[in-house]
Each structure stands twice: as structure tokens, then as C-alpha cells.
Coordinates of N, CA and C in Angstrom, one line a residue:
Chain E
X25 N 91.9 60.9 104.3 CA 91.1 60.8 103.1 C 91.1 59.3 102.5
X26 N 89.9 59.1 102.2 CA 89.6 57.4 101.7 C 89.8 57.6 100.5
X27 N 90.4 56.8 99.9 CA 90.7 56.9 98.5 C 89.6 55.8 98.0
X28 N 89.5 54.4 98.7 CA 88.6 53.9 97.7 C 87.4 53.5 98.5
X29 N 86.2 54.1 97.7 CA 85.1 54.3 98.7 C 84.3 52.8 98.0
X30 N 83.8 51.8 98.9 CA 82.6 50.8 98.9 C 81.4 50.8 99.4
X31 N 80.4 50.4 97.9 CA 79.5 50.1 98.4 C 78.2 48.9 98.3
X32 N 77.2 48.1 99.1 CA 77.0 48.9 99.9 C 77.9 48.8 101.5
X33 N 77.9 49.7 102.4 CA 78.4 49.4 103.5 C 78.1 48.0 104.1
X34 N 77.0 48.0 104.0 CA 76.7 46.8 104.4 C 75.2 45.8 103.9
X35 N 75.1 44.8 103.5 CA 74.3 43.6 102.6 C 73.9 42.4 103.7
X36 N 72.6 42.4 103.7 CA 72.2 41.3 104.2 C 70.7 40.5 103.4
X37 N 71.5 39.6 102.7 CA 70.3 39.0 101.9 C 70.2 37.0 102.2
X38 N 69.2 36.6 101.6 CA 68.3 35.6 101.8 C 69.8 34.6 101.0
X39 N 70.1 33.1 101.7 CA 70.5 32.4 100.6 C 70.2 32.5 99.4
X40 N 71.2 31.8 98.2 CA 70.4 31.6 97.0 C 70.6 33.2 96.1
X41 N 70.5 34.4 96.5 CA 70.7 35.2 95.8 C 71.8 36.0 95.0
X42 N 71.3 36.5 94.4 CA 72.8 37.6 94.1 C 73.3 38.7 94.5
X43 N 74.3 38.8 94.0 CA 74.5 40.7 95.1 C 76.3 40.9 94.3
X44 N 76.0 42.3 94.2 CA 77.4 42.8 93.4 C 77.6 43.7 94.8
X45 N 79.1 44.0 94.9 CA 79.6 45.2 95.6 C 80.9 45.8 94.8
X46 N 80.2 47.4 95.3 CA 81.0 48.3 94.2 C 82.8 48.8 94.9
X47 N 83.3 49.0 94.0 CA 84.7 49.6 94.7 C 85.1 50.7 93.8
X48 N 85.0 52.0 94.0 CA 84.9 53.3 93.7 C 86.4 54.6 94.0
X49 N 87.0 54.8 93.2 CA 87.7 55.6 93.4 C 87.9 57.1 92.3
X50 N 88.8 57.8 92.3 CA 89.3 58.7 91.3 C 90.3 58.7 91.2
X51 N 90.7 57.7 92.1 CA 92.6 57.4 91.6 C 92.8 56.3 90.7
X52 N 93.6 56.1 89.5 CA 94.1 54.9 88.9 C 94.9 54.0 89.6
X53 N 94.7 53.3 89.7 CA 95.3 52.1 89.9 C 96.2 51.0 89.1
X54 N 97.4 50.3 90.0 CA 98.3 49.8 89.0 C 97.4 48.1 89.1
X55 N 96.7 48.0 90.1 CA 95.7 46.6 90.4 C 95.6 46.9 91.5
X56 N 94.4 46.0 91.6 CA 93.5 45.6 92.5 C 92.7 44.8 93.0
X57 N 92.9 44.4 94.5 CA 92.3 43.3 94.9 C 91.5 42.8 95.6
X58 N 90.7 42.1 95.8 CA 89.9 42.2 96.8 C 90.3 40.8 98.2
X59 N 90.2 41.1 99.1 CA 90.0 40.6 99.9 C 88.9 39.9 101.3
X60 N 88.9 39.0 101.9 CA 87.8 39.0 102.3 C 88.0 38.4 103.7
X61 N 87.6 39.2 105.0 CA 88.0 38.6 106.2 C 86.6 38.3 107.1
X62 N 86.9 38.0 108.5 CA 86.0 36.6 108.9 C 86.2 37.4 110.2
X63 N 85.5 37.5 111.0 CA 85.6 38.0 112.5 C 87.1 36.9 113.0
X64 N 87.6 38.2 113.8 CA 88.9 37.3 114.9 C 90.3 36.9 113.6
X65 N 89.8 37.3 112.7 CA 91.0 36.7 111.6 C 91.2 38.0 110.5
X66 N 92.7 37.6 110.1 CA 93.0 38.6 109.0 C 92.3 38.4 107.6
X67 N 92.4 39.3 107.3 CA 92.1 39.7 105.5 C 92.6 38.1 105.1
X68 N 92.0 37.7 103.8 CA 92.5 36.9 103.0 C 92.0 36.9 101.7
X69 N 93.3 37.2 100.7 CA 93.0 37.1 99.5 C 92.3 36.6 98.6
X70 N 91.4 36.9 97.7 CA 90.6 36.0 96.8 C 91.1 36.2 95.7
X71 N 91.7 37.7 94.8 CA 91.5 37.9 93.8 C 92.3 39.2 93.3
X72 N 93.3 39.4 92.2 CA 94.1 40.2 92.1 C 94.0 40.1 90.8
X73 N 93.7 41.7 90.0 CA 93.5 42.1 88.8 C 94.4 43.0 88.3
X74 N 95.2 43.4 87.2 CA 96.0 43.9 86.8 C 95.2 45.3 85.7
X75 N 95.0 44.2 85.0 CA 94.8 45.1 83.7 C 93.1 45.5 83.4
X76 N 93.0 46.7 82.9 CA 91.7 47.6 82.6 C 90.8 46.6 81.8
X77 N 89.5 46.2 82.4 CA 88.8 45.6 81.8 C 88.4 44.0 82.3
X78 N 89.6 43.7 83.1 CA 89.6 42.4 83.2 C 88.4 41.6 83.8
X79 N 88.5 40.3 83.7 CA 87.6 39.5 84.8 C 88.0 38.4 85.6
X80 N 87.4 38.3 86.0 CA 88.4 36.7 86.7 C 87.1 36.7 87.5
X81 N 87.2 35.0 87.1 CA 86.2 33.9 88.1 C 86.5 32.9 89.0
X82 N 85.7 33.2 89.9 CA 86.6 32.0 91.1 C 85.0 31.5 91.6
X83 N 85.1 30.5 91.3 CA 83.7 29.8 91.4 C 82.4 30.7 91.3
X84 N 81.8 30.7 92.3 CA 80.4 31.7 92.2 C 80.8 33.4 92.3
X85 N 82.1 33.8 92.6 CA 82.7 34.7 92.6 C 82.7 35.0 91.1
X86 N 82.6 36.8 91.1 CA 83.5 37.4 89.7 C 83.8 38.6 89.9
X87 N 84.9 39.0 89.6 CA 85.3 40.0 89.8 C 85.8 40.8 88.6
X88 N 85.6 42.6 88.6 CA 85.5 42.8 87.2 C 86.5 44.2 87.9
X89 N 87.5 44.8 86.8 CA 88.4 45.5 87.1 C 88.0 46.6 86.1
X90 N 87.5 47.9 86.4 CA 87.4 48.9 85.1 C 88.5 49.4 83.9
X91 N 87.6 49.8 83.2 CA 88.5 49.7 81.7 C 89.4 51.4 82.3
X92 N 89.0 52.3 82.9 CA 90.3 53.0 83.4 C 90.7 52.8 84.7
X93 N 90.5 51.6 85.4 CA 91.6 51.4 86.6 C 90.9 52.0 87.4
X94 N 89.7 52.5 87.7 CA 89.3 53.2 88.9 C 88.6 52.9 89.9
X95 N 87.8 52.0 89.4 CA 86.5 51.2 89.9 C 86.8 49.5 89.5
X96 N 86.1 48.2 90.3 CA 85.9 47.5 90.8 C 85.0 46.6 90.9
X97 N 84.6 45.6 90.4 CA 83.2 45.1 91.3 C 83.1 43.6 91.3
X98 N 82.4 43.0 92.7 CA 82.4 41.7 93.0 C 81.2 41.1 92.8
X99 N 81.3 39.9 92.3 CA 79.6 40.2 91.9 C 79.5 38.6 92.5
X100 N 78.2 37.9 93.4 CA 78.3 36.7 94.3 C 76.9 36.4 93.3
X101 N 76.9 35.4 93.1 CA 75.8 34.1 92.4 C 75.8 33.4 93.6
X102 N 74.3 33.1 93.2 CA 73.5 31.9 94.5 C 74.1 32.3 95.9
X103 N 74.4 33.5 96.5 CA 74.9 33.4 98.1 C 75.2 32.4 98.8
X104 N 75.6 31.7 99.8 CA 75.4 30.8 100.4 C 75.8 31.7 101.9
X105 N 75.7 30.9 103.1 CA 76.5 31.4 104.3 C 77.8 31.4 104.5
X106 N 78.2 30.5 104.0 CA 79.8 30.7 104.3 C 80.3 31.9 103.4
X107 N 79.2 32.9 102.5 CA 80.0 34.0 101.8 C 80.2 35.2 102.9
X108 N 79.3 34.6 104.0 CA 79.2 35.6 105.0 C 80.7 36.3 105.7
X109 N 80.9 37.7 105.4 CA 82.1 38.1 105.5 C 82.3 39.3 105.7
X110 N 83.1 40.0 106.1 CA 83.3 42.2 105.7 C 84.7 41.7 104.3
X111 N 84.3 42.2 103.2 CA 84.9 41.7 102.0 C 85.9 43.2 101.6
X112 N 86.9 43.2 101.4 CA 87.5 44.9 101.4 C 88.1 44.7 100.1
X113 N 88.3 46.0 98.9 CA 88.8 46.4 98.2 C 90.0 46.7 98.5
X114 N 91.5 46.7 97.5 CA 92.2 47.5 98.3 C 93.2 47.4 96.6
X115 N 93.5 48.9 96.5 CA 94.2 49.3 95.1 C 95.8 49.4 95.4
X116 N 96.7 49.3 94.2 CA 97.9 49.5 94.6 C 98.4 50.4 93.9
X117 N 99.1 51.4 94.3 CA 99.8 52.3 93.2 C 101.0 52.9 93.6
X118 N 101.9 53.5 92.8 CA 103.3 53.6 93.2 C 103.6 55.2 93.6
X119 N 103.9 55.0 94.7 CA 104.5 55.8 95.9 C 105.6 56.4 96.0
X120 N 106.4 57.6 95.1 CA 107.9 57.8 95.6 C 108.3 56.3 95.3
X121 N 108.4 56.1 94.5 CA 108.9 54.7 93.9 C 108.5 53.3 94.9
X122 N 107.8 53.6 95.9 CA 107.5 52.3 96.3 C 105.8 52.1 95.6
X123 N 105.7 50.6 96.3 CA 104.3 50.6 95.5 C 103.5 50.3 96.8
X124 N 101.9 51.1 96.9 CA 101.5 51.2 98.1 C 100.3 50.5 98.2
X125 N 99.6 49.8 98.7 CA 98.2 49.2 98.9 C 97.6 50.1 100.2
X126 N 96.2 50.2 99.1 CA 95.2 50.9 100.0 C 94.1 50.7 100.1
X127 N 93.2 50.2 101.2 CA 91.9 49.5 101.2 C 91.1 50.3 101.7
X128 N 90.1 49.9 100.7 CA 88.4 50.2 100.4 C 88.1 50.2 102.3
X129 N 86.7 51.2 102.1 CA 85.9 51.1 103.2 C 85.6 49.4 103.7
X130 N 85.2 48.9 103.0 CA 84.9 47.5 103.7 C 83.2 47.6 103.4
X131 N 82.5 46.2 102.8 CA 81.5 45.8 102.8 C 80.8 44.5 103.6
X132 N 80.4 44.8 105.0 CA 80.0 43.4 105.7 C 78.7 42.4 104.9
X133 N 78.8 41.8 104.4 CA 77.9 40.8 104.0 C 77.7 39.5 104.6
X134 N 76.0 39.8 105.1 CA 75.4 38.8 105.6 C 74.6 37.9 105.0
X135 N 74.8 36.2 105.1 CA 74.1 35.3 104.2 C 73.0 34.6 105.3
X136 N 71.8 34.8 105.2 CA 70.7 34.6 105.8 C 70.0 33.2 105.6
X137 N 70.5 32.4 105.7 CA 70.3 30.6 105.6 C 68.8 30.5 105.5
Chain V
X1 N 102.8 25.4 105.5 CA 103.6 26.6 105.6 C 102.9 27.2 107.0
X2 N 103.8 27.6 107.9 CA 103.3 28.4 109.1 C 103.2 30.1 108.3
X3 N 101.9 30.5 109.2 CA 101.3 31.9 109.0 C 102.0 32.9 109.4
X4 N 101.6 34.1 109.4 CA 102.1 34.9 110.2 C 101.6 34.9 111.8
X5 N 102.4 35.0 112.5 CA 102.1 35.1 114.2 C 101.9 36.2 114.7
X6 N 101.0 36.4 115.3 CA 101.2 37.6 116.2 C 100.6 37.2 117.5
X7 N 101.4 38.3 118.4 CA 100.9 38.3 119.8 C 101.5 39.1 120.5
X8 N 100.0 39.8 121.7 CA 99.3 38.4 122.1 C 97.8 39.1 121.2
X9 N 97.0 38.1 121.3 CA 95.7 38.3 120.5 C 95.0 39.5 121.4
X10 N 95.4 39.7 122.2 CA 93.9 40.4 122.9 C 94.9 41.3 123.7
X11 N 94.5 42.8 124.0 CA 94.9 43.6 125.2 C 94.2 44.6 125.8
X12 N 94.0 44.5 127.0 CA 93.1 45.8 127.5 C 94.4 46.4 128.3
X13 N 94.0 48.0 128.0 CA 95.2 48.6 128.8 C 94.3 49.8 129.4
X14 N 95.1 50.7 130.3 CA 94.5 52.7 130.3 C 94.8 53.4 129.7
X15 N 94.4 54.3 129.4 CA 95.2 55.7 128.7 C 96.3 55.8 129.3
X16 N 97.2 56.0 128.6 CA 98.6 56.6 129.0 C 99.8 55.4 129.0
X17 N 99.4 54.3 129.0 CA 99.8 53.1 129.5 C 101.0 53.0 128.3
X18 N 101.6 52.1 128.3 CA 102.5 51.5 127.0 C 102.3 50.1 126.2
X19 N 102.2 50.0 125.9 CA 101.7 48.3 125.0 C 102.6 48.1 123.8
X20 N 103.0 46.7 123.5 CA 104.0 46.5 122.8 C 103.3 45.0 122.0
X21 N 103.6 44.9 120.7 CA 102.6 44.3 119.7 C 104.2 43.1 119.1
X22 N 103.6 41.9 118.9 CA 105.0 41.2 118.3 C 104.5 40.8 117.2
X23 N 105.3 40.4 115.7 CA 105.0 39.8 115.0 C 105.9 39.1 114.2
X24 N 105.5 37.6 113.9 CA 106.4 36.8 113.3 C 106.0 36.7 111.7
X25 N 106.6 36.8 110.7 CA 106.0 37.1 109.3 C 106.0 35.3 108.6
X26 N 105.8 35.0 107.7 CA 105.9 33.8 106.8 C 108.0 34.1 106.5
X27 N 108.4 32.8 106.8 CA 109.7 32.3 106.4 C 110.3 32.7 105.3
X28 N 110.8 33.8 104.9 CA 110.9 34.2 103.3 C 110.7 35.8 103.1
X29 N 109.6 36.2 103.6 CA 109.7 37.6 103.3 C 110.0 38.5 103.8
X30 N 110.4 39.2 102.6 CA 111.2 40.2 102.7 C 110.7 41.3 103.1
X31 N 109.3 41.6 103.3 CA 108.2 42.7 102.9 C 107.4 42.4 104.6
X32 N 107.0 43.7 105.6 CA 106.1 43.6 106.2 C 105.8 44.7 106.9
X33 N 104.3 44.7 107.0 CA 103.6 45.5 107.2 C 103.0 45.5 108.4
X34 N 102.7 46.8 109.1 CA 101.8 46.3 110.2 C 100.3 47.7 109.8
X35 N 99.3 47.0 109.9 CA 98.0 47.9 109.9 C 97.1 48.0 111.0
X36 N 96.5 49.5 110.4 CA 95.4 49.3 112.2 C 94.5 49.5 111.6
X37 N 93.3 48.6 112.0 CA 91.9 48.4 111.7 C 91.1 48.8 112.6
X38 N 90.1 49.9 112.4 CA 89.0 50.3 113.3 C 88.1 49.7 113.2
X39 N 87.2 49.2 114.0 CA 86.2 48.5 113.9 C 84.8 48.6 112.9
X40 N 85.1 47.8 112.0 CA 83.9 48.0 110.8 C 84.8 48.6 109.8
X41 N 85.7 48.8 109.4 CA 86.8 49.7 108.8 C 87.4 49.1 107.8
X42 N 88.2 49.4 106.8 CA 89.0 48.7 106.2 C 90.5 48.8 106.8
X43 N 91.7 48.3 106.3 CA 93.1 48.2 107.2 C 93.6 49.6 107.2
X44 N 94.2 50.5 107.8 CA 94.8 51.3 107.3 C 96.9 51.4 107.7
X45 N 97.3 51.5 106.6 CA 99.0 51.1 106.8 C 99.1 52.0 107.4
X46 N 100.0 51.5 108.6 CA 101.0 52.1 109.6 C 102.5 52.4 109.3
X47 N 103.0 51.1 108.8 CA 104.5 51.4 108.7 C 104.4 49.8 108.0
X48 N 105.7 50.1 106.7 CA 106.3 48.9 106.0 C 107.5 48.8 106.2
X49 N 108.4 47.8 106.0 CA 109.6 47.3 106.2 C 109.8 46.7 104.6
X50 N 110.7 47.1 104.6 CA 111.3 45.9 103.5 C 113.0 45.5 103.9
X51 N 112.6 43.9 104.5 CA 113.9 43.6 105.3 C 114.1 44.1 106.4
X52 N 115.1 44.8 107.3 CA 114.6 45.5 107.7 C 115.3 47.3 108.5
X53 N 115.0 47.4 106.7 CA 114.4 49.0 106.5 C 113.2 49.8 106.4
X54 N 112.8 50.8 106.7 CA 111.4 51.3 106.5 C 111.4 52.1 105.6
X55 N 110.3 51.0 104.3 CA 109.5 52.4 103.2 C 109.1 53.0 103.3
X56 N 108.0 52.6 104.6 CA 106.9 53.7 104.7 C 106.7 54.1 105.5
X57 N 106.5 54.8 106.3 CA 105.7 55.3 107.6 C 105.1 56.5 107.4
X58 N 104.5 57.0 106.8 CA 103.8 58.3 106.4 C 102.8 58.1 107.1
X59 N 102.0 57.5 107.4 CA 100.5 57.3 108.1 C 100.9 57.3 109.6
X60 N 102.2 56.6 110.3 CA 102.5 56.6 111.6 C 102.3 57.3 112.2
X61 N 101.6 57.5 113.4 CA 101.9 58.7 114.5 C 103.0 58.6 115.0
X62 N 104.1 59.2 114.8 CA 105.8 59.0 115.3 C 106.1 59.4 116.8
X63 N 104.9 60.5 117.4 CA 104.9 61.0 118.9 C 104.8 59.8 119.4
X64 N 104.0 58.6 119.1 CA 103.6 57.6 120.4 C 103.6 56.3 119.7
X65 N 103.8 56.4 118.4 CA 104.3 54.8 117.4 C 105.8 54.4 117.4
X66 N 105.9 53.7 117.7 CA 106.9 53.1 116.9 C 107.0 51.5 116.7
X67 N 107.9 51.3 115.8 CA 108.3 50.0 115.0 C 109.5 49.8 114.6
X68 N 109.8 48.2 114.7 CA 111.0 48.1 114.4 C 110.7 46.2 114.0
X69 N 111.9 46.0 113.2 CA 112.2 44.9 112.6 C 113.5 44.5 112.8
X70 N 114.5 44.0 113.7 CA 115.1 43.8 113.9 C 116.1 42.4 113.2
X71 N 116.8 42.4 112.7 CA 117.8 41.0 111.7 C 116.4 41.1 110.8
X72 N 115.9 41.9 110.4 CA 114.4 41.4 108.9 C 113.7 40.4 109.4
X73 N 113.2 40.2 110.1 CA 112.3 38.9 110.8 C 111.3 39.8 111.4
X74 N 111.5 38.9 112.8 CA 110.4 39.6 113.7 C 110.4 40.7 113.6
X75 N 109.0 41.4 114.0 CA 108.5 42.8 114.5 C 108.3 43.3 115.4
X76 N 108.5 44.5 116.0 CA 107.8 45.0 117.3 C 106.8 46.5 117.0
X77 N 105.7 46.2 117.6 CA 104.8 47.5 117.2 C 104.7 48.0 118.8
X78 N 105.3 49.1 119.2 CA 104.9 50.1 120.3 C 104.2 51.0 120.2
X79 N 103.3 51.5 121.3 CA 102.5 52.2 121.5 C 102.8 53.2 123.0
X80 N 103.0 54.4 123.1 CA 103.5 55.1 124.9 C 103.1 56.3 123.8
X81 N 102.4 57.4 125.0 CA 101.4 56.4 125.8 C 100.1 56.3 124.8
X82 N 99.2 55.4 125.3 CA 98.1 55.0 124.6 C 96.9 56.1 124.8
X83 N 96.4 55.6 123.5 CA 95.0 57.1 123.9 C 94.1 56.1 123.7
X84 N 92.8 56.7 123.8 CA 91.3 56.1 123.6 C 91.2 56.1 122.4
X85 N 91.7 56.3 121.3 CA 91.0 56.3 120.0 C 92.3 55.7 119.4
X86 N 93.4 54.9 120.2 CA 94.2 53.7 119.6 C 93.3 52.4 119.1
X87 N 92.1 52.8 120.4 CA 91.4 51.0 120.5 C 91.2 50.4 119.3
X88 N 91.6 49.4 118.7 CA 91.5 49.0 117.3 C 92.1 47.8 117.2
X89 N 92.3 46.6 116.2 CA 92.7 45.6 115.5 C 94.0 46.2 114.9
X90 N 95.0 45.6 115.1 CA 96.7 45.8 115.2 C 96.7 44.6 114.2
X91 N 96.7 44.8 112.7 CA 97.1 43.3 112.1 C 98.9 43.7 111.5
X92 N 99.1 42.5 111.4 CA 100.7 42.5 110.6 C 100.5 41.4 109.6
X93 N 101.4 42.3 108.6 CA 100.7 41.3 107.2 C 102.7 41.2 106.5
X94 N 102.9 40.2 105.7 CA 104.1 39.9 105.2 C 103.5 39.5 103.6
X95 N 104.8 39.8 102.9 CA 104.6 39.3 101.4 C 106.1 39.1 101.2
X96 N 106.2 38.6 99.6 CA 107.2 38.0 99.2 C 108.2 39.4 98.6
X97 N 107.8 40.2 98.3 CA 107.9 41.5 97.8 C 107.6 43.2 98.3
X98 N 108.1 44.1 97.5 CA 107.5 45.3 98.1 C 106.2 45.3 96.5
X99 N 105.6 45.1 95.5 CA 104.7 45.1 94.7 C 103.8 44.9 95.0
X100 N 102.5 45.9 95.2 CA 101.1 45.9 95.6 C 100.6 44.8 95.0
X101 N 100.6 44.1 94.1 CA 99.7 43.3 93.5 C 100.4 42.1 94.2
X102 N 101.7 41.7 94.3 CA 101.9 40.8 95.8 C 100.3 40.1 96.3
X103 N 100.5 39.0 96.8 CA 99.6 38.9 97.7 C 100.1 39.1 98.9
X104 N 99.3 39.8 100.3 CA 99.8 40.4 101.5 C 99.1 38.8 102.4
X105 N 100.0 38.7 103.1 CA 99.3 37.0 104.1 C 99.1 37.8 105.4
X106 N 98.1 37.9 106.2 CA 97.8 38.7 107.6 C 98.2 37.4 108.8
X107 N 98.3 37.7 109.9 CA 98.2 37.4 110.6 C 96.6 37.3 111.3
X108 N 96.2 37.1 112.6 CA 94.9 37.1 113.2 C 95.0 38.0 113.8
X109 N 95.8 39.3 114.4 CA 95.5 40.8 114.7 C 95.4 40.8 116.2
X110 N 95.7 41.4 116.5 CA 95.8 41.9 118.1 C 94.8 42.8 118.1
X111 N 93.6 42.4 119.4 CA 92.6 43.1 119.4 C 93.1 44.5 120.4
X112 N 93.2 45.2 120.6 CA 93.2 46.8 121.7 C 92.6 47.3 122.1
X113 N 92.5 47.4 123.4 CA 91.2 48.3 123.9 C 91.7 49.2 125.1
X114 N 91.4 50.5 124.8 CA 92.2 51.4 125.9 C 90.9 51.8 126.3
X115 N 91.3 52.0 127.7 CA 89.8 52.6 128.9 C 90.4 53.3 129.5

């Protein structure tokens, strides 16, 4: 069972545009982060949110954390190519006392030069 | 800072075969993970270590998985015997901690492909 479902699966838009991707669940979360990986290479972190509501900006990146912990969303200004990526959600929450990370379906986004 | 290592990057094997996955974590942590990624997929955990004991392995197939961490460093990911629907991206990821909000550092993943 997927706990956190993304969407859309997959985005392919013109340079220059904008584009949000959703990160959807029914489970609360203690945070959540997104990540963003590159063919032939691992996941790499962009962005880790704690608390209900938050936002955090990282240049043309923003990322918004829901006010009850459940949902997610990445929102890209002006695209460029190098945003070109499969970008994954992934929530943490505690486990029998450990604390567990679980990632999103995965959104491939293509930047169309 | 050196990354996490893994190897080897690539393996083609048969069904039934055995394959064995290595990973070297970042200098320091205490925390590591190894994931399998289906193609187009997001990671899904296999087994955690912290040091090297295991938190987790709930997700493991324990008939034909196994892992181990030996002195808390290196990793070994096995596989006996292999099926067709192992074929997948083998990443190992390390952090400073067992705390999800941690950042997780990946390695580049061992690609798999059973025929």
C-alpha cells in the first residue's frame, strides 16, 4: 500500500513555465521532504519541512507543507531544463519507536528548452 | 566529503542465480539504509541498520534477502535465488541519525536485471 500518492505522474512543459506537484496522503506526518533524482543517480535532497503550514523557498523552488501534515506541494517558477527530473515526496513518521521514511510515487518532469 | 559507494553499478544475472550488492556509507553514520526502486517508482525500504543492528526489515523478503552490516560500516545486500520481478535499482542511502527528517545521502544504485 502507497501511503503517499503523487501527482501529476508525470509533466512535460515548455521552458519558462510554471507547474506545482501534489503530495497526497491520509497519514500525518512528523515531516516531509522532498527529493529529486536524475537518471543513473540517487535521490537528492532539496527540502525538509517540519511543521503544519510551513513554506520554505529555495530559489525558483517552493515548497508548502499542509496545515494537518498530510499533503505537500512543490511549486517550480519559470522551469528551466536542468529542473528536468523524477522529483519524489517522502514523509516520516514513527514506527514502534523508530522513525520511518516513506516515499511518494514519484513525479518525472520534463523541461522542454 | 566522499559519498556513499556502492558496487558494482550494473548486474545482469538468471533467475535462480545469487547476487550480492556492497555498500560503503558517508564516514560518520550511524544510520543505513538500503532501498529498491522499480523503475519509474519511488524508493521502497528494504532493511535499516542503525550501527550495526537492524531496525527494520518489515518490508524484506527474508526467504531470498538478506543484509548485513558488519563492524557498522560497510554493507552487504544478498539476493539467492533471484526472480524476475527483483529486476530493479538497489540504492543504499546513510544519515547521521535514525530521525526521518535527517537528511538520507544515496549512493548511485546498482542497476539489476534478472532474465
Amino acid at each position: 500500500t502507497q501511503l503517499l500518492e503523487q501527482s501529476p505522474q508525470f509533466l512535460s512543459i515548455q521552458e519558462g513555465e510554471n507547474l506545482t506537484v501534489y503530495c497526497n496522503s491520509s497519514s500525518v506526518f512528523s515531516s516531509l521532504q522532498w527529493y529529486r533524482q536524475e537518471p543513473g543517480e540517487g535521490p537528492v535532497l532539496l527540502v525538509t519541512v517540519v511543521t503544519g503550514g510551513e513554506v520554505k523557498k529555495l530559489k525558483r523552488l517552493t515548497f508548502q507543507f499542509g496545515d494537518a501534515r498530510k499533503d505537500s506541494s512543490l511549486h517550480i517558477t519559470a522551469a528551466q531544463p536542468g529542473d528536468t527530473g523524477l522529483y519524489l515526496c517522502a514523509g516520516g513518521r514513527s514506527n514502534f519507536g523508530n522513525e520511518k521514511l516513506t516515499f511518494g510515487t514519484g513525479t518525472r518532469l520534463t523541461i522542454i528548452p | 566529503e566522499a559519498g556513499v559507494a556502492q558496487s558494482p553499478r550494473y548486474k545482469i544475472i538468471e533467475k535462480r542465480q545469487s547476487v550480492a550488492f556492497w555498500c560503503n556509507p558517508i564516514s560518520g553514520h550511524a544510520t543505513l539504509y538500503w532501498y529498491q526502486q522499480i523503475l519509474g517508482q519511488g524508493p521502497k525500504l528494504l532493511i535499516q541498520f542503525q550501527n550495526n543492528g537492524v531496525v527494520d526489515d518489515s518490508q524484506l523478503p527474508k526467504d531470498r534477502f538478506s543484509a548485513e552490516r558488519l563492524k557498522g560500516v560497510d554493507s552487504t545486500l544478498k539476493i539467492q535465488p533471484a526472480k524476475l520481478e527483483d529486476s530493479a535499482v538497489y540504492l543504499c542511502a546513510s544519515s547521521l541519525g535514525q530521525r526521518a527528517s535527517y537528511e538520507q545521502y544515496f549512493g548511485p544504485g546498482t542497476r539489476l536485471t534478472v532474465t
